[in-house]
Structure formats: C-alpha cells, structure tokens
CSV table of C-alpha atoms in Angstrom, one decimal:
chain,number,residue,atom,x,y,z
A,1094,UNK,CA,34.5,-94.9,-283.3
A,1095,UNK,CA,36.9,-94.8,-280.4
A,1096,UNK,CA,35.7,-97.1,-277.7
A,1097,UNK,CA,37.8,-95.7,-274.8
A,1098,UNK,CA,38.5,-92.0,-274.7
A,1099,UNK,CA,41.0,-90.4,-272.4
A,1100,UNK,CA,40.6,-86.7,-273.4
A,1101,UNK,CA,43.4,-85.5,-271.2
A,1102,UNK,CA,46.6,-86.1,-273.1
A,1103,UNK,CA,48.9,-84.7,-270.5
A,1104,UNK,CA,48.4,-83.3,-267.0
A,1105,UNK,CA,50.8,-81.6,-264.6
A,1106,UNK,CA,50.1,-81.0,-260.9
A,1107,UNK,CA,52.2,-80.0,-258.0
A,1108,UNK,CA,52.9,-82.7,-255.4
A,1109,UNK,CA,50.3,-83.2,-252.8
A,1110,UNK,CA,47.5,-81.9,-255.0
A,1111,UNK,CA,44.6,-84.2,-255.9
A,1112,UNK,CA,44.2,-85.1,-259.6
A,1113,UNK,CA,41.5,-86.9,-261.6
A,1114,UNK,CA,42.0,-88.8,-264.8
A,1115,UNK,CA,39.0,-89.0,-267.0
A,1116,UNK,CA,37.9,-92.1,-269.0
A,1117,UNK,CA,34.8,-92.4,-271.1
A,1118,UNK,CA,33.9,-95.7,-272.8
A,1119,UNK,CA,31.5,-96.9,-275.5
A,1120,UNK,CA,30.0,-100.3,-275.7
A,1121,UNK,CA,26.8,-102.1,-276.7
A,1122,UNK,CA,27.6,-105.1,-274.5
A,1123,UNK,CA,25.8,-105.4,-271.2
A,1124,UNK,CA,28.7,-107.4,-269.8
A,1125,UNK,CA,32.0,-105.8,-269.8
A,1126,UNK,CA,35.0,-105.0,-267.7
A,1127,UNK,CA,36.9,-101.8,-267.2
A,1128,UNK,CA,40.6,-101.5,-266.2
A,1129,UNK,CA,43.1,-99.0,-265.3
A,1130,UNK,CA,46.9,-99.6,-265.9
A,1131,UNK,CA,49.9,-97.5,-264.9
A,1132,UNK,CA,53.0,-97.3,-267.2
A,1133,UNK,CA,56.0,-95.9,-265.4
A,1134,UNK,CA,59.1,-94.8,-267.3
A,1135,UNK,CA,60.4,-98.3,-267.3
A,1136,UNK,CA,57.7,-99.2,-269.8
A,1137,UNK,CA,56.0,-102.2,-268.2
A,1138,UNK,CA,52.3,-101.8,-267.6
A,1139,UNK,CA,51.1,-102.3,-264.0
A,1140,UNK,CA,47.5,-103.4,-263.4
A,1141,UNK,CA,45.7,-101.1,-260.9
A,1142,UNK,CA,42.0,-102.1,-261.0
A,1143,UNK,CA,39.3,-104.1,-262.7
A,1144,UNK,CA,35.6,-103.3,-262.5
A,1145,UNK,CA,32.7,-105.3,-264.0
A,1146,UNK,CA,29.7,-103.7,-265.5
A,1147,UNK,CA,27.4,-104.9,-262.8
A,1148,UNK,CA,29.3,-103.3,-259.9
A,1149,UNK,CA,29.0,-99.5,-259.7
A,1150,UNK,CA,30.4,-99.2,-256.3
A,1151,UNK,CA,33.2,-96.8,-256.0
A,1152,UNK,CA,36.6,-98.3,-255.1
A,1153,UNK,CA,39.3,-96.9,-252.8
A,1154,UNK,CA,42.7,-98.2,-252.4
A,1155,UNK,CA,45.0,-96.0,-250.4
A,1156,UNK,CA,45.4,-92.8,-252.2
A,1157,UNK,CA,43.7,-94.1,-255.3
A,1158,UNK,CA,40.0,-94.1,-255.9
A,1159,UNK,CA,37.8,-94.9,-258.9
A,1160,UNK,CA,34.4,-93.6,-259.8
A,1161,UNK,CA,32.3,-95.8,-262.1
A,1162,UNK,CA,29.1,-94.3,-263.5
A,1163,UNK,CA,27.2,-96.3,-266.1
A,1164,UNK,CA,24.8,-93.4,-266.7
A,1165,UNK,CA,27.6,-91.3,-268.2
A,1166,UNK,CA,29.8,-94.3,-269.4
A,1167,UNK,CA,32.7,-93.0,-267.3
A,1168,UNK,CA,35.3,-94.6,-265.1
A,1169,UNK,CA,37.4,-91.9,-263.6
A,1170,UNK,CA,40.5,-92.3,-261.5
A,1171,UNK,CA,41.5,-90.0,-258.7
A,1172,UNK,CA,44.8,-89.8,-257.0
A,1173,UNK,CA,44.7,-88.0,-253.7
A,1174,UNK,CA,47.7,-86.2,-252.3
A,1175,UNK,CA,49.8,-87.0,-255.3
A,1176,UNK,CA,53.4,-87.9,-255.1
A,1177,UNK,CA,56.3,-87.7,-257.5
A,1178,UNK,CA,56.3,-91.5,-257.9
A,1179,UNK,CA,52.8,-91.2,-259.3
A,1180,UNK,CA,54.3,-89.7,-262.5
A,1181,UNK,CA,53.5,-92.1,-265.3
A,1182,UNK,CA,51.2,-92.7,-268.2
A,1183,UNK,CA,47.8,-94.1,-267.1
A,1184,UNK,CA,45.7,-96.2,-269.4
A,1185,UNK,CA,42.0,-96.9,-269.2
A,1186,UNK,CA,40.8,-100.0,-270.9
A,1187,UNK,CA,37.7,-102.0,-271.8
A,1188,UNK,CA,37.0,-105.7,-272.3
A,1189,UNK,CA,33.8,-106.7,-273.9
A,1190,UNK,CA,32.0,-110.1,-273.8
A,1191,UNK,CA,31.7,-110.0,-277.6
A,1192,UNK,CA,35.5,-109.6,-278.1
A,1193,UNK,CA,36.8,-112.8,-276.5
A,1194,UNK,CA,38.5,-111.1,-273.5
A,1195,UNK,CA,40.5,-108.8,-275.7
A,1196,UNK,CA,41.2,-105.5,-274.1
A,1197,UNK,CA,40.8,-102.2,-275.9
A,1198,UNK,CA,43.1,-99.4,-274.5
A,1199,UNK,CA,42.6,-95.7,-274.5
A,1200,UNK,CA,45.5,-93.5,-275.7
A,1201,UNK,CA,46.6,-92.8,-272.2
A,1202,UNK,CA,47.1,-89.7,-270.0
A,1203,UNK,CA,50.6,-88.7,-269.1
A,1204,UNK,CA,50.7,-87.4,-265.6
A,1205,UNK,CA,53.5,-85.2,-264.3
A,1206,UNK,CA,53.8,-84.7,-260.6
A,1207,UNK,CA,56.0,-81.7,-259.9
A,1208,UNK,CA,58.0,-81.5,-256.7
B,577,UNK,CA,59.3,-115.4,-259.3
B,578,UNK,CA,56.4,-115.8,-261.7
B,579,UNK,CA,56.2,-113.3,-264.5
B,580,UNK,CA,56.7,-112.5,-268.2
B,581,UNK,CA,60.1,-111.9,-269.7
B,582,UNK,CA,60.8,-110.2,-273.0
B,583,UNK,CA,64.2,-110.0,-274.6
B,584,UNK,CA,66.0,-108.0,-275.6
B,585,UNK,CA,65.1,-104.7,-274.0
B,586,UNK,CA,66.4,-102.8,-277.0
B,587,UNK,CA,66.8,-104.1,-280.5
B,588,UNK,CA,68.2,-102.5,-283.6
B,589,UNK,CA,67.8,-103.8,-287.1
B,590,UNK,CA,68.4,-102.7,-290.6
B,591,UNK,CA,65.5,-102.0,-292.9
B,592,UNK,CA,64.4,-105.1,-294.8
B,593,UNK,CA,65.5,-107.6,-292.2
B,594,UNK,CA,63.1,-109.8,-290.3
B,595,UNK,CA,63.5,-109.8,-286.5
B,596,UNK,CA,62.0,-112.0,-283.8
B,597,UNK,CA,61.0,-110.7,-280.4
B,598,UNK,CA,60.9,-113.2,-277.5
B,599,UNK,CA,58.2,-113.5,-274.9
B,600,UNK,CA,58.2,-116.1,-272.2
B,601,UNK,CA,55.8,-116.6,-269.2
B,602,UNK,CA,55.9,-118.9,-266.2
B,603,UNK,CA,52.5,-118.0,-264.9
B,604,UNK,CA,50.8,-121.0,-266.5
B,605,UNK,CA,48.5,-118.7,-268.4
B,606,UNK,CA,46.7,-120.0,-271.5
B,607,UNK,CA,46.3,-116.7,-273.3
B,608,UNK,CA,49.1,-114.5,-274.6
B,609,UNK,CA,49.0,-111.2,-276.5
B,610,UNK,CA,51.3,-108.9,-278.5
B,611,UNK,CA,50.8,-105.2,-278.5
B,612,UNK,CA,52.4,-102.3,-280.3
B,613,UNK,CA,52.8,-98.9,-278.7
B,614,UNK,CA,53.7,-95.8,-280.6
B,615,UNK,CA,54.4,-92.4,-278.9
B,616,UNK,CA,51.2,-90.7,-277.7
B,617,UNK,CA,49.1,-93.8,-278.7
B,618,UNK,CA,47.5,-96.5,-276.7
B,619,UNK,CA,48.3,-100.1,-277.1
B,620,UNK,CA,47.2,-101.8,-280.3
B,621,UNK,CA,46.7,-105.5,-280.5
B,622,UNK,CA,48.8,-107.3,-283.1
B,623,UNK,CA,48.2,-111.0,-282.4
B,624,UNK,CA,46.8,-113.1,-279.6
B,625,UNK,CA,46.7,-116.8,-278.7
B,626,UNK,CA,44.2,-118.4,-276.4
B,627,UNK,CA,45.7,-121.9,-276.5
B,628,UNK,CA,48.8,-123.7,-277.8
B,629,UNK,CA,49.0,-124.1,-281.5
B,630,UNK,CA,46.3,-121.6,-282.2
B,631,UNK,CA,46.4,-117.8,-282.6
B,632,UNK,CA,44.3,-115.0,-284.2
B,633,UNK,CA,45.0,-111.7,-285.8
B,634,UNK,CA,44.5,-108.6,-283.8
B,635,UNK,CA,43.8,-105.1,-285.2
B,636,UNK,CA,47.2,-104.5,-286.8
B,637,UNK,CA,48.5,-107.9,-287.8
B,638,UNK,CA,49.8,-107.0,-291.3
B,639,UNK,CA,53.6,-107.4,-291.5
B,640,UNK,CA,53.8,-109.6,-288.4
B,641,UNK,CA,53.8,-113.3,-287.7
B,642,UNK,CA,53.6,-115.4,-284.5
B,643,UNK,CA,53.8,-119.0,-283.4
B,644,UNK,CA,52.6,-120.7,-280.2
B,645,UNK,CA,54.3,-124.1,-280.0
B,646,UNK,CA,54.6,-124.1,-276.3
B,647,UNK,CA,52.3,-122.7,-273.6
B,648,UNK,CA,55.1,-120.6,-272.1
B,649,UNK,CA,56.3,-119.0,-275.3
B,650,UNK,CA,54.8,-116.6,-277.9
B,651,UNK,CA,57.5,-115.1,-280.2
B,652,UNK,CA,56.6,-112.3,-282.6
B,653,UNK,CA,58.4,-111.9,-285.9
B,654,UNK,CA,58.4,-108.4,-287.4
B,655,UNK,CA,58.8,-109.0,-291.1
B,656,UNK,CA,60.2,-106.8,-293.8
B,657,UNK,CA,56.6,-106.3,-295.0
B,658,UNK,CA,55.8,-104.2,-291.9
B,659,UNK,CA,56.1,-100.6,-293.3
B,660,UNK,CA,56.8,-98.8,-290.0
B,661,UNK,CA,58.2,-101.3,-287.5
B,662,UNK,CA,60.0,-98.9,-285.1
B,663,UNK,CA,57.9,-99.0,-281.9
B,664,UNK,CA,57.7,-100.4,-278.4
B,665,UNK,CA,56.4,-103.9,-278.3
B,666,UNK,CA,54.6,-105.3,-275.2
B,667,UNK,CA,53.7,-108.9,-274.5
B,668,UNK,CA,51.0,-109.9,-272.1
B,669,UNK,CA,49.3,-113.0,-270.7
B,670,UNK,CA,46.2,-113.8,-268.8
B,671,UNK,CA,44.3,-116.8,-267.4
B,672,UNK,CA,41.4,-117.3,-269.7
B,673,UNK,CA,37.8,-116.5,-268.8
B,674,UNK,CA,36.2,-114.1,-266.5
B,675,UNK,CA,37.9,-111.1,-268.1
B,676,UNK,CA,41.0,-111.5,-266.0
B,677,UNK,CA,43.5,-108.7,-266.0
B,678,UNK,CA,46.5,-109.1,-268.3
B,679,UNK,CA,50.0,-109.2,-267.0
B,680,UNK,CA,52.6,-107.4,-269.0
B,681,UNK,CA,56.3,-108.0,-269.7
B,682,UNK,CA,58.8,-105.1,-269.7
B,683,UNK,CA,58.6,-104.6,-273.4
B,684,UNK,CA,61.1,-104.5,-276.3
B,685,UNK,CA,62.0,-101.2,-278.0
B,686,UNK,CA,62.6,-102.0,-281.7
B,687,UNK,CA,64.4,-99.4,-283.9
B,688,UNK,CA,64.8,-100.1,-287.5
B,689,UNK,CA,67.6,-98.1,-289.1
C-alpha cells in the first residue's frame, strides 16, 4: 500500500492565484514526521517544512502554509499569491519511528505557474 | 560553504559497464542516503548508511553497491546487473536522530546507451 499519496500529478494555475497541494499519508506509528520538499528544474531537493505527529498546529511561512489534520491523515500545502518561481515538483514525505529515520516520498506534484 | 556535492552532473555509459557515482558532504552528518528518481515517480531508496563502515539495503538495492569508508563520502556503484540504470540519482545526508530533515545534493543524471 502506498504510504504517501499525492493524488495531483500535475497542476497549472495562473500567477497570483492560490493553489493547494494535497498529501495523504498512511502509518500505524504514533510517532512520525511529515515533510515537504521542493524540486526546482535544477533537480536538487529543497527542504520546506517538517512537522511531527504530536503537533497539529498549522504553519505559515510567508506565502506558504501547511494544514496538518491527523483525523484525515492529511498534510496539505498551500501557496498564496503564486509566483512563476514557485514552478517546481513538490514532494510530500513521511518518516516513521519503526523505519530508522528513513523517509518515504510521495510521487510528487508538478506545479506550473503561468505568467 | 557546507553542503553535499555529487559528480558528475551528467554521466553516459555503455550498457554492461559498471559506473561509480560520487557523493561527498562536509556537514559532519553521520547518515547518508542514495535515491533513484524516475520520471513521474517519487524518490526510491537504494542504500543508506547511518555510520562509517556500515550500510543497509533500501527498497531497490539490486544491481547497486556502496561503500562507506569515510564519514564524508558515500559512493554508489551501478553495476551491469542493474537492468534499467538510466535515471536521476540523488544523494542525501542527515544528522541522526530526531527525524531530522535530509539535505540533498544536486543529483547525477545517468544515461546508459
């Protein structure tokens, strides 16, 4: 069973629109961490956020915000007032206590911001 | 600057040849990882090492080998036994414990002709 599901393979929005990237995860561990990474065209993954399973507070960082809901096993990522530089592939990932810090990645969502 | 370097950025090899991808980090991280990325796919773990002279297989280790003789270095060899080696390979490192985020190198795109 897929542990991290990013159902949106590709999304296109016009610049300045808001966009939400969905992430649903599956785990039996009570202690786990969730991550979001950005992969620009250069290829290198850039860390965006880490959230532990005991902290359900939403996080905001500039135009980026994250909504963590354990009840629905979701960790969604919203970009407000999108910009062309936000165009990238975004990965949601899960690290479980039972897997020695190894990270399980979703298949990613390719985001196109159109000028 | 602290970081992870991978070389080369692009690599071409003939079918049947072994090839070694380099990964070096100066972040003083104990753990290092190799991932493979195919188009439209997420990252899949090949091998990882949590300490010098020790490493474990990931989810897709067949056809690959690694060594960890130094803390800073974690080279990956793609052997001729790997049936479909053409892919983008990413190396990462992390400080162990507490589910720290992994830092990634720029990747090596391997094409086998």
